[in-house]
Amino acid sequence: MSQTTPAPSATPYGTLPPASPLPQRRPVSLPRLHQMRAAGEKITMLTAYDATFAAVADAAGVECLLVGDSLGMVCQGLTSTVGVTLETMRYHTESVSRGLRRVQGTAWIIADLPFGSYQESKEQALRSAAVLMQAGAHMIKLEGGGWTAPVVEFLVQRGIPVCAHLGLTPQTVHALGGYRVQGRDEEAAVLLRRHAHELQDAGATMLVLEMVPARLAGELTAELTHCHTIGIGAGKGTAGQVLVMHDMLGINLGKTPKFVHNFMADAGSVRGAIESYVRAVKEGRFPVDELHAW
Ligand code: KIV
């Protein structure tokens, strides 16, 4: 009688493979991100909202996965990020974290504190951050400058790594009057620079700069030696780049922003498109200031 073991049957619904026993790479950590910056290696970041895309992006070599509240628009069909709740952020953070664990992923997970979950008090911010950290985030992100610096300091002192976010801050889109470039005139640039330095002094170790003139973003990157700038529509001079994954895969349902490049157009697979994004950022080929910045 034959002793051959039957091949395992295929798993349904795009199930991820079971975790392999040996991790292929070292997990991304804050010291590792500092080393990359010191070595002049660009940091790559993409948004991820679910287990499978998180695993694919990790395999393609993306160092940081942002569970962005852009999921309100991308996954929930909202018209802005304002309606996203903490419970929704917890659900997606847990999904991304679980997906990475299944494939022994190494990416650094950043989760957005949604609108209304940190504006009230430092204590409210801590409670909300704890929910996302317990769901698997390694770092939380919050928007705005000035009043946020003491909140950042409070969280960092309690062991929560913080990524700040200046420039176009989508949670305050109604106050800003639309999705437009920030820090363009002298007065706005001075304020943005002051906020960025205050956030670094408060302990933020990462700073997303969204739709900020390339020259200003480049200058801030040179000045902020302890806080890694991650640009989106902020030119090639930042320490790293981030895009919304669906945008760079060319499946944006609305108007594609100027700072996006469709990496799927020349790739045969989602993983290939993400690998191409990683290579382009690392080699300084994306973004191109004349095309993707102001
Ligand atoms: O929510 C998000 O995806 C973001 C990025 C656009 C930086 O904040």
Short mmCIF file of N, CA and C in Angstrom, two decimals, residues 37-193:
data_model
loop_
_atom_site.label_atom_id
_atom_site.label_comp_id
_atom_site.label_asym_id
_atom_site.label_seq_id
_atom_site.Cartn_x
_atom_site.Cartn_y
_atom_site.Cartn_z
N ARG A 37 18.21 56.11 8.01
CA ARG A 37 18.32 57.56 7.79
C ARG A 37 19.79 57.98 7.78
N ALA A 38 20.54 57.47 8.77
CA ALA A 38 21.96 57.84 8.89
C ALA A 38 22.74 57.39 7.65
N ALA A 39 22.32 56.26 7.10
CA ALA A 39 23.02 55.72 5.92
C ALA A 39 22.51 56.34 4.63
N GLY A 40 21.54 57.24 4.74
CA GLY A 40 20.99 57.90 3.54
C GLY A 40 20.07 57.00 2.73
N GLU A 41 19.57 55.93 3.38
CA GLU A 41 18.63 55.05 2.66
C GLU A 41 17.20 55.54 2.87
N LYS A 42 16.49 55.71 1.80
CA LYS A 42 15.10 56.22 1.89
C LYS A 42 14.20 55.19 2.56
N ILE A 43 13.28 55.68 3.38
CA ILE A 43 12.31 54.82 4.08
C ILE A 43 11.06 54.72 3.20
N THR A 44 10.55 53.51 3.02
CA THR A 44 9.34 53.35 2.20
C THR A 44 8.14 53.02 3.10
N MET A 45 7.03 53.64 2.75
CA MET A 45 5.79 53.43 3.51
C MET A 45 4.63 53.37 2.53
N LEU A 46 3.68 52.49 2.82
CA LEU A 46 2.42 52.44 2.06
C LEU A 46 1.29 52.25 3.06
N THR A 47 0.11 52.65 2.69
CA THR A 47 -1.03 52.33 3.56
C THR A 47 -1.38 50.86 3.38
N ALA A 48 -1.93 50.26 4.42
CA ALA A 48 -2.47 48.90 4.35
C ALA A 48 -3.65 48.86 5.30
N TYR A 49 -4.69 48.17 4.86
CA TYR A 49 -5.91 48.15 5.67
C TYR A 49 -6.36 46.72 6.00
N ASP A 50 -5.74 45.73 5.32
CA ASP A 50 -6.16 44.36 5.57
C ASP A 50 -4.97 43.40 5.58
N ALA A 51 -5.24 42.16 5.99
CA ALA A 51 -4.18 41.17 6.20
C ALA A 51 -3.42 40.84 4.92
N THR A 52 -4.14 40.63 3.82
CA THR A 52 -3.50 40.16 2.60
C THR A 52 -2.61 41.24 1.98
N PHE A 53 -3.13 42.44 1.81
CA PHE A 53 -2.32 43.52 1.23
C PHE A 53 -1.13 43.84 2.14
N ALA A 54 -1.33 43.74 3.45
CA ALA A 54 -0.21 43.98 4.37
C ALA A 54 0.88 42.95 4.13
N ALA A 55 0.50 41.70 3.98
CA ALA A 55 1.48 40.63 3.77
C ALA A 55 2.20 40.80 2.44
N VAL A 56 1.46 41.19 1.41
CA VAL A 56 2.07 41.38 0.08
C VAL A 56 3.06 42.56 0.11
N ALA A 57 2.65 43.66 0.74
CA ALA A 57 3.54 44.83 0.81
C ALA A 57 4.79 44.51 1.61
N ASP A 58 4.62 43.75 2.67
CA ASP A 58 5.77 43.36 3.49
C ASP A 58 6.73 42.50 2.65
N ALA A 59 6.17 41.55 1.94
CA ALA A 59 7.02 40.67 1.10
C ALA A 59 7.73 41.47 0.01
N ALA A 60 7.09 42.57 -0.42
CA ALA A 60 7.70 43.39 -1.49
C ALA A 60 8.77 44.33 -0.94
N GLY A 61 8.94 44.33 0.38
CA GLY A 61 10.06 45.09 0.96
C GLY A 61 9.72 46.46 1.53
N VAL A 62 8.42 46.76 1.68
CA VAL A 62 8.03 48.04 2.27
C VAL A 62 8.34 48.00 3.77
N GLU A 63 9.03 49.02 4.27
CA GLU A 63 9.43 48.98 5.69
C GLU A 63 8.29 49.37 6.64
N CYS A 64 7.46 50.33 6.24
CA CYS A 64 6.44 50.83 7.16
C CYS A 64 5.05 50.72 6.53
N LEU A 65 4.11 50.17 7.27
CA LEU A 65 2.73 50.07 6.80
C LEU A 65 1.88 51.01 7.65
N LEU A 66 1.19 51.90 6.98
CA LEU A 66 0.34 52.87 7.67
C LEU A 66 -1.12 52.43 7.57
N VAL A 67 -1.70 52.10 8.72
CA VAL A 67 -3.15 51.86 8.75
C VAL A 67 -3.74 53.26 8.85
N GLY A 68 -3.90 53.88 7.69
CA GLY A 68 -4.31 55.28 7.64
C GLY A 68 -5.82 55.40 7.75
N ASP A 69 -6.26 56.54 8.29
CA ASP A 69 -7.71 56.73 8.33
C ASP A 69 -8.25 57.06 6.94
N SER A 70 -7.36 57.11 5.94
CA SER A 70 -7.82 57.17 4.55
C SER A 70 -8.69 55.95 4.23
N LEU A 71 -8.64 54.94 5.09
CA LEU A 71 -9.50 53.77 4.89
C LEU A 71 -10.97 54.19 4.88
N GLY A 72 -11.27 55.32 5.48
CA GLY A 72 -12.65 55.82 5.46
C GLY A 72 -13.11 56.03 4.03
N MET A 73 -12.22 56.60 3.22
CA MET A 73 -12.56 56.82 1.82
C MET A 73 -12.36 55.54 0.99
N VAL A 74 -11.21 54.88 1.21
CA VAL A 74 -10.84 53.72 0.38
C VAL A 74 -11.74 52.51 0.64
N CYS A 75 -11.99 52.21 1.92
CA CYS A 75 -12.72 50.98 2.25
C CYS A 75 -14.20 51.23 2.58
N GLN A 76 -14.47 52.41 3.15
CA GLN A 76 -15.84 52.63 3.64
C GLN A 76 -16.69 53.51 2.74
N GLY A 77 -16.05 54.12 1.74
CA GLY A 77 -16.80 54.96 0.81
C GLY A 77 -17.21 56.30 1.38
N LEU A 78 -16.54 56.75 2.43
CA LEU A 78 -16.87 58.08 2.99
C LEU A 78 -16.27 59.17 2.09
N THR A 79 -16.73 60.40 2.28
CA THR A 79 -16.21 61.49 1.45
C THR A 79 -15.00 62.17 2.09
N SER A 80 -14.74 61.88 3.39
CA SER A 80 -13.54 62.41 4.04
C SER A 80 -13.19 61.45 5.17
N THR A 81 -12.09 61.75 5.87
CA THR A 81 -11.68 60.86 6.97
C THR A 81 -12.39 61.21 8.29
N VAL A 82 -13.18 62.25 8.27
CA VAL A 82 -13.78 62.76 9.52
C VAL A 82 -14.70 61.73 10.19
N GLY A 83 -15.34 60.88 9.39
CA GLY A 83 -16.30 59.93 9.96
C GLY A 83 -15.69 58.64 10.48
N VAL A 84 -14.39 58.48 10.39
CA VAL A 84 -13.76 57.22 10.82
C VAL A 84 -13.69 57.15 12.34
N THR A 85 -14.06 56.00 12.90
CA THR A 85 -14.10 55.88 14.36
C THR A 85 -12.88 55.08 14.88
N LEU A 86 -12.67 55.18 16.17
CA LEU A 86 -11.58 54.44 16.80
C LEU A 86 -11.80 52.94 16.66
N GLU A 87 -13.03 52.50 16.76
CA GLU A 87 -13.34 51.07 16.65
C GLU A 87 -12.98 50.56 15.24
N THR A 88 -13.27 51.37 14.23
CA THR A 88 -12.90 50.97 12.86
C THR A 88 -11.39 50.89 12.73
N MET A 89 -10.68 51.85 13.30
CA MET A 89 -9.21 51.84 13.23
C MET A 89 -8.65 50.62 13.96
N ARG A 90 -9.28 50.27 15.08
CA ARG A 90 -8.84 49.09 15.84
C ARG A 90 -8.99 47.83 14.99
N TYR A 91 -10.14 47.71 14.33
CA TYR A 91 -10.44 46.53 13.50
C TYR A 91 -9.40 46.35 12.40
N HIS A 92 -9.10 47.44 11.68
CA HIS A 92 -8.16 47.34 10.55
C HIS A 92 -6.73 47.16 11.04
N THR A 93 -6.38 47.79 12.16
CA THR A 93 -5.02 47.62 12.71
C THR A 93 -4.81 46.16 13.09
N GLU A 94 -5.82 45.58 13.70
CA GLU A 94 -5.73 44.17 14.09
C GLU A 94 -5.60 43.27 12.86
N SER A 95 -6.33 43.59 11.79
CA SER A 95 -6.26 42.78 10.56
C SER A 95 -4.87 42.84 9.96
N VAL A 96 -4.29 44.04 9.89
CA VAL A 96 -2.95 44.21 9.32
C VAL A 96 -1.92 43.47 10.19
N SER A 97 -2.05 43.63 11.48
CA SER A 97 -1.10 43.00 12.40
C SER A 97 -1.18 41.47 12.30
N ARG A 98 -2.41 40.95 12.23
CA ARG A 98 -2.60 39.50 12.12
C ARG A 98 -2.01 38.99 10.80
N GLY A 99 -2.25 39.73 9.73
CA GLY A 99 -1.71 39.34 8.41
C GLY A 99 -0.19 39.25 8.45
N LEU A 100 0.44 40.23 9.07
CA LEU A 100 1.91 40.21 9.16
C LEU A 100 2.39 39.05 10.01
N ARG A 101 1.70 38.79 11.11
CA ARG A 101 2.12 37.67 11.99
C ARG A 101 2.06 36.36 11.24
N ARG A 102 1.02 36.18 10.42
CA ARG A 102 0.84 34.91 9.69
C ARG A 102 1.99 34.61 8.75
N VAL A 103 2.59 35.67 8.19
CA VAL A 103 3.67 35.44 7.22
C VAL A 103 5.04 35.81 7.81
N GLN A 104 5.10 35.94 9.12
CA GLN A 104 6.34 36.36 9.78
C GLN A 104 6.83 37.68 9.18
N GLY A 105 5.91 38.60 8.98
CA GLY A 105 6.26 39.89 8.38
C GLY A 105 7.09 40.73 9.32
N THR A 106 7.81 41.68 8.75
CA THR A 106 8.74 42.46 9.57
C THR A 106 8.42 43.96 9.57
N ALA A 107 7.38 44.37 8.87
CA ALA A 107 7.13 45.81 8.72
C ALA A 107 6.74 46.47 10.05
N TRP A 108 7.01 47.77 10.10
CA TRP A 108 6.69 48.63 11.25
C TRP A 108 5.27 49.15 11.01
N ILE A 109 4.37 48.90 11.96
CA ILE A 109 2.95 49.27 11.75
C ILE A 109 2.63 50.58 12.47
N ILE A 110 2.12 51.53 11.69
CA ILE A 110 1.71 52.83 12.23
C ILE A 110 0.19 52.93 12.07
N ALA A 111 -0.50 53.33 13.10
CA ALA A 111 -1.97 53.44 13.00
C ALA A 111 -2.39 54.88 13.30
N ASP A 112 -3.33 55.36 12.52
CA ASP A 112 -3.84 56.72 12.70
C ASP A 112 -4.80 56.81 13.88
N LEU A 113 -4.60 57.81 14.73
CA LEU A 113 -5.64 58.15 15.69
C LEU A 113 -6.70 58.92 14.90
N PRO A 114 -7.95 58.45 14.89
CA PRO A 114 -8.96 59.13 14.06
C PRO A 114 -9.46 60.42 14.69
N PHE A 115 -10.14 61.19 13.88
CA PHE A 115 -10.73 62.47 14.31
C PHE A 115 -11.60 62.26 15.55
N GLY A 116 -11.38 63.11 16.54
CA GLY A 116 -12.21 63.06 17.76
C GLY A 116 -11.68 62.11 18.82
N SER A 117 -10.57 61.41 18.53
CA SER A 117 -10.08 60.42 19.51
C SER A 117 -8.89 60.93 20.29
N TYR A 118 -8.44 62.19 20.02
CA TYR A 118 -7.28 62.71 20.77
C TYR A 118 -7.33 64.22 21.00
N GLN A 119 -8.36 64.88 20.48
CA GLN A 119 -8.43 66.35 20.58
C GLN A 119 -8.86 66.84 21.96
N GLU A 120 -9.55 65.97 22.73
CA GLU A 120 -10.16 66.41 23.98
C GLU A 120 -9.13 66.65 25.09
N SER A 121 -8.22 65.70 25.27
CA SER A 121 -7.22 65.81 26.35
C SER A 121 -6.09 64.82 26.09
N LYS A 122 -4.99 65.01 26.82
CA LYS A 122 -3.86 64.07 26.71
C LYS A 122 -4.31 62.68 27.15
N GLU A 123 -5.15 62.65 28.18
CA GLU A 123 -5.61 61.36 28.71
C GLU A 123 -6.45 60.62 27.67
N GLN A 124 -7.30 61.39 26.95
CA GLN A 124 -8.12 60.75 25.91
C GLN A 124 -7.20 60.20 24.81
N ALA A 125 -6.16 60.98 24.47
CA ALA A 125 -5.21 60.53 23.44
C ALA A 125 -4.52 59.25 23.88
N LEU A 126 -4.15 59.18 25.16
CA LEU A 126 -3.47 57.98 25.66
C LEU A 126 -4.40 56.76 25.60
N ARG A 127 -5.65 56.96 26.01
CA ARG A 127 -6.61 55.84 25.99
C ARG A 127 -6.81 55.34 24.55
N SER A 128 -6.92 56.28 23.61
CA SER A 128 -7.13 55.89 22.20
C SER A 128 -5.89 55.21 21.64
N ALA A 129 -4.71 55.77 21.96
CA ALA A 129 -3.46 55.18 21.47
C ALA A 129 -3.30 53.76 22.00
N ALA A 130 -3.69 53.55 23.27
CA ALA A 130 -3.56 52.22 23.87
C ALA A 130 -4.41 51.19 23.10
N VAL A 131 -5.58 51.61 22.65
CA VAL A 131 -6.45 50.70 21.89
C VAL A 131 -5.73 50.23 20.62
N LEU A 132 -5.09 51.18 19.92
CA LEU A 132 -4.42 50.84 18.65
C LEU A 132 -3.12 50.07 18.89
N MET A 133 -2.39 50.40 19.96
CA MET A 133 -1.17 49.66 20.27
C MET A 133 -1.53 48.22 20.64
N GLN A 134 -2.62 48.05 21.40
CA GLN A 134 -3.03 46.69 21.80
C GLN A 134 -3.57 45.91 20.60
N ALA A 135 -3.98 46.63 19.56
CA ALA A 135 -4.44 45.95 18.33
C ALA A 135 -3.25 45.58 17.44
N GLY A 136 -2.05 46.00 17.81
CA GLY A 136 -0.87 45.57 17.05
C GLY A 136 -0.03 46.68 16.45
N ALA A 137 -0.42 47.96 16.64
CA ALA A 137 0.39 49.06 16.10
C ALA A 137 1.70 49.17 16.88
N HIS A 138 2.75 49.62 16.17
CA HIS A 138 4.02 49.90 16.85
C HIS A 138 4.18 51.40 17.12
N MET A 139 3.36 52.19 16.44
CA MET A 139 3.47 53.65 16.50
C MET A 139 2.10 54.21 16.17
N ILE A 140 1.76 55.35 16.75
CA ILE A 140 0.50 55.98 16.33
C ILE A 140 0.82 57.29 15.61
N LYS A 141 -0.12 57.72 14.79
CA LYS A 141 0.04 58.98 14.06
C LYS A 141 -1.11 59.90 14.43
N LEU A 142 -0.79 61.18 14.60
CA LEU A 142 -1.85 62.17 14.82
C LEU A 142 -1.56 63.43 14.02
N GLU A 143 -2.60 64.15 13.72
CA GLU A 143 -2.49 65.30 12.81
C GLU A 143 -2.44 66.62 13.55
N GLY A 144 -1.69 67.56 12.97
CA GLY A 144 -1.74 68.94 13.46
C GLY A 144 -0.50 69.36 14.23
N GLY A 145 -0.34 70.69 14.37
CA GLY A 145 0.80 71.24 15.11
C GLY A 145 0.34 72.24 16.14
N GLY A 146 1.26 72.68 17.00
CA GLY A 146 0.93 73.64 18.05
C GLY A 146 0.38 72.92 19.26
N TRP A 147 -0.93 72.82 19.35
CA TRP A 147 -1.58 72.19 20.50
C TRP A 147 -1.23 70.70 20.62
N THR A 148 -0.76 70.08 19.54
CA THR A 148 -0.47 68.63 19.59
C THR A 148 0.87 68.32 20.29
N ALA A 149 1.78 69.31 20.37
CA ALA A 149 3.11 69.01 20.92
C ALA A 149 3.04 68.46 22.35
N PRO A 150 2.26 69.09 23.26
CA PRO A 150 2.16 68.50 24.61
C PRO A 150 1.53 67.09 24.61
N VAL A 151 0.62 66.86 23.67
CA VAL A 151 -0.01 65.53 23.57
C VAL A 151 1.04 64.50 23.15
N VAL A 152 1.87 64.88 22.16
CA VAL A 152 2.93 63.99 21.69
C VAL A 152 3.88 63.68 22.84
N GLU A 153 4.27 64.72 23.58
CA GLU A 153 5.21 64.51 24.69
C GLU A 153 4.62 63.55 25.73
N PHE A 154 3.35 63.72 26.03
CA PHE A 154 2.66 62.87 27.02
C PHE A 154 2.68 61.40 26.57
N LEU A 155 2.42 61.17 25.28
CA LEU A 155 2.39 59.80 24.77
C LEU A 155 3.80 59.19 24.73
N VAL A 156 4.76 59.98 24.24
CA VAL A 156 6.14 59.47 24.11
C VAL A 156 6.69 59.13 25.50
N GLN A 157 6.40 59.98 26.49
CA GLN A 157 6.89 59.71 27.86
C GLN A 157 6.29 58.41 28.40
N ARG A 158 5.17 58.00 27.85
CA ARG A 158 4.53 56.77 28.31
C ARG A 158 4.81 55.59 27.38
N GLY A 159 5.82 55.74 26.55
CA GLY A 159 6.31 54.60 25.77
C GLY A 159 5.60 54.37 24.45
N ILE A 160 4.92 55.39 23.94
CA ILE A 160 4.23 55.22 22.66
C ILE A 160 4.95 56.02 21.59
N PRO A 161 5.59 55.35 20.63
CA PRO A 161 6.23 56.10 19.53
C PRO A 161 5.17 56.86 18.73
N VAL A 162 5.53 58.10 18.36
CA VAL A 162 4.55 58.95 17.67
C VAL A 162 5.08 59.46 16.34
N CYS A 163 4.21 59.37 15.34
CA CYS A 163 4.43 59.99 14.03
C CYS A 163 3.48 61.19 13.97
N ALA A 164 4.02 62.37 13.70
CA ALA A 164 3.18 63.56 13.55
C ALA A 164 2.80 63.73 12.07
N HIS A 165 1.94 64.68 11.78
CA HIS A 165 1.45 64.86 10.40
C HIS A 165 1.13 66.34 10.22
N LEU A 166 1.88 67.01 9.35
CA LEU A 166 1.67 68.44 9.08
C LEU A 166 1.44 68.68 7.59
N GLY A 167 1.08 69.91 7.28
CA GLY A 167 0.77 70.25 5.88
C GLY A 167 -0.71 70.08 5.68
N LEU A 168 -1.08 69.36 4.62
CA LEU A 168 -2.49 69.06 4.41
C LEU A 168 -2.88 67.97 5.42
N THR A 169 -3.71 68.33 6.36
CA THR A 169 -4.14 67.37 7.38
C THR A 169 -5.61 67.06 7.11
N PRO A 170 -5.89 65.89 6.51
CA PRO A 170 -7.25 65.62 6.01
C PRO A 170 -8.35 65.69 7.07
N GLN A 171 -8.03 65.42 8.34
CA GLN A 171 -9.10 65.48 9.35
C GLN A 171 -9.63 66.90 9.54
N THR A 172 -8.82 67.91 9.13
CA THR A 172 -9.29 69.30 9.28
C THR A 172 -9.53 69.94 7.91
N VAL A 173 -9.86 69.10 6.93
CA VAL A 173 -10.05 69.59 5.56
C VAL A 173 -11.10 70.71 5.48
N HIS A 174 -12.12 70.61 6.32
CA HIS A 174 -13.16 71.63 6.25
C HIS A 174 -12.64 72.98 6.73
N ALA A 175 -11.79 72.95 7.76
CA ALA A 175 -11.20 74.20 8.27
C ALA A 175 -10.16 74.73 7.27
N LEU A 176 -9.48 73.84 6.57
CA LEU A 176 -8.45 74.27 5.61
C LEU A 176 -9.04 74.77 4.30
N GLY A 177 -10.30 74.45 4.06
CA GLY A 177 -10.97 74.93 2.85
C GLY A 177 -10.73 74.05 1.64
N GLY A 178 -10.30 72.82 1.85
CA GLY A 178 -10.12 71.90 0.73
C GLY A 178 -8.77 71.22 0.75
N TYR A 179 -8.58 70.30 -0.21
CA TYR A 179 -7.32 69.55 -0.30
C TYR A 179 -6.33 70.38 -1.12
N ARG A 180 -5.61 71.28 -0.46
CA ARG A 180 -4.70 72.15 -1.19
C ARG A 180 -3.33 72.22 -0.51
N VAL A 181 -2.35 72.66 -1.30
CA VAL A 181 -0.98 72.75 -0.81
C VAL A 181 -0.90 73.70 0.39
N GLN A 182 -0.12 73.31 1.40
CA GLN A 182 0.03 74.11 2.62
C GLN A 182 1.46 74.64 2.73
N GLY A 183 1.62 75.74 3.46
CA GLY A 183 2.97 76.28 3.70
C GLY A 183 3.55 76.98 2.50
N ARG A 184 2.70 77.51 1.64
CA ARG A 184 3.19 78.13 0.39
C ARG A 184 3.73 79.52 0.62
N ASP A 185 2.97 80.35 1.39
CA ASP A 185 3.48 81.71 1.59
C ASP A 185 4.39 81.74 2.82
N GLU A 186 5.11 82.85 2.96
CA GLU A 186 6.15 82.98 3.98
C GLU A 186 5.61 82.73 5.39
N GLU A 187 4.45 83.36 5.66
CA GLU A 187 3.87 83.25 7.01
C GLU A 187 3.49 81.80 7.34
N ALA A 188 2.88 81.13 6.37
CA ALA A 188 2.46 79.74 6.59
C ALA A 188 3.68 78.83 6.72
N ALA A 189 4.74 79.13 5.96
CA ALA A 189 5.96 78.32 6.02
C ALA A 189 6.64 78.46 7.39
N VAL A 190 6.64 79.69 7.91
CA VAL A 190 7.26 79.94 9.23
C VAL A 190 6.51 79.14 10.30
N LEU A 191 5.18 79.18 10.23
CA LEU A 191 4.36 78.46 11.22
C LEU A 191 4.58 76.95 11.12
N LEU A 192 4.60 76.44 9.88
CA LEU A 192 4.79 75.00 9.69
C LEU A 192 6.16 74.56 10.23
N ARG A 193 7.18 75.38 9.96
CA ARG A 193 8.54 75.07 10.44
C ARG A 193 8.55 75.04 11.99
#
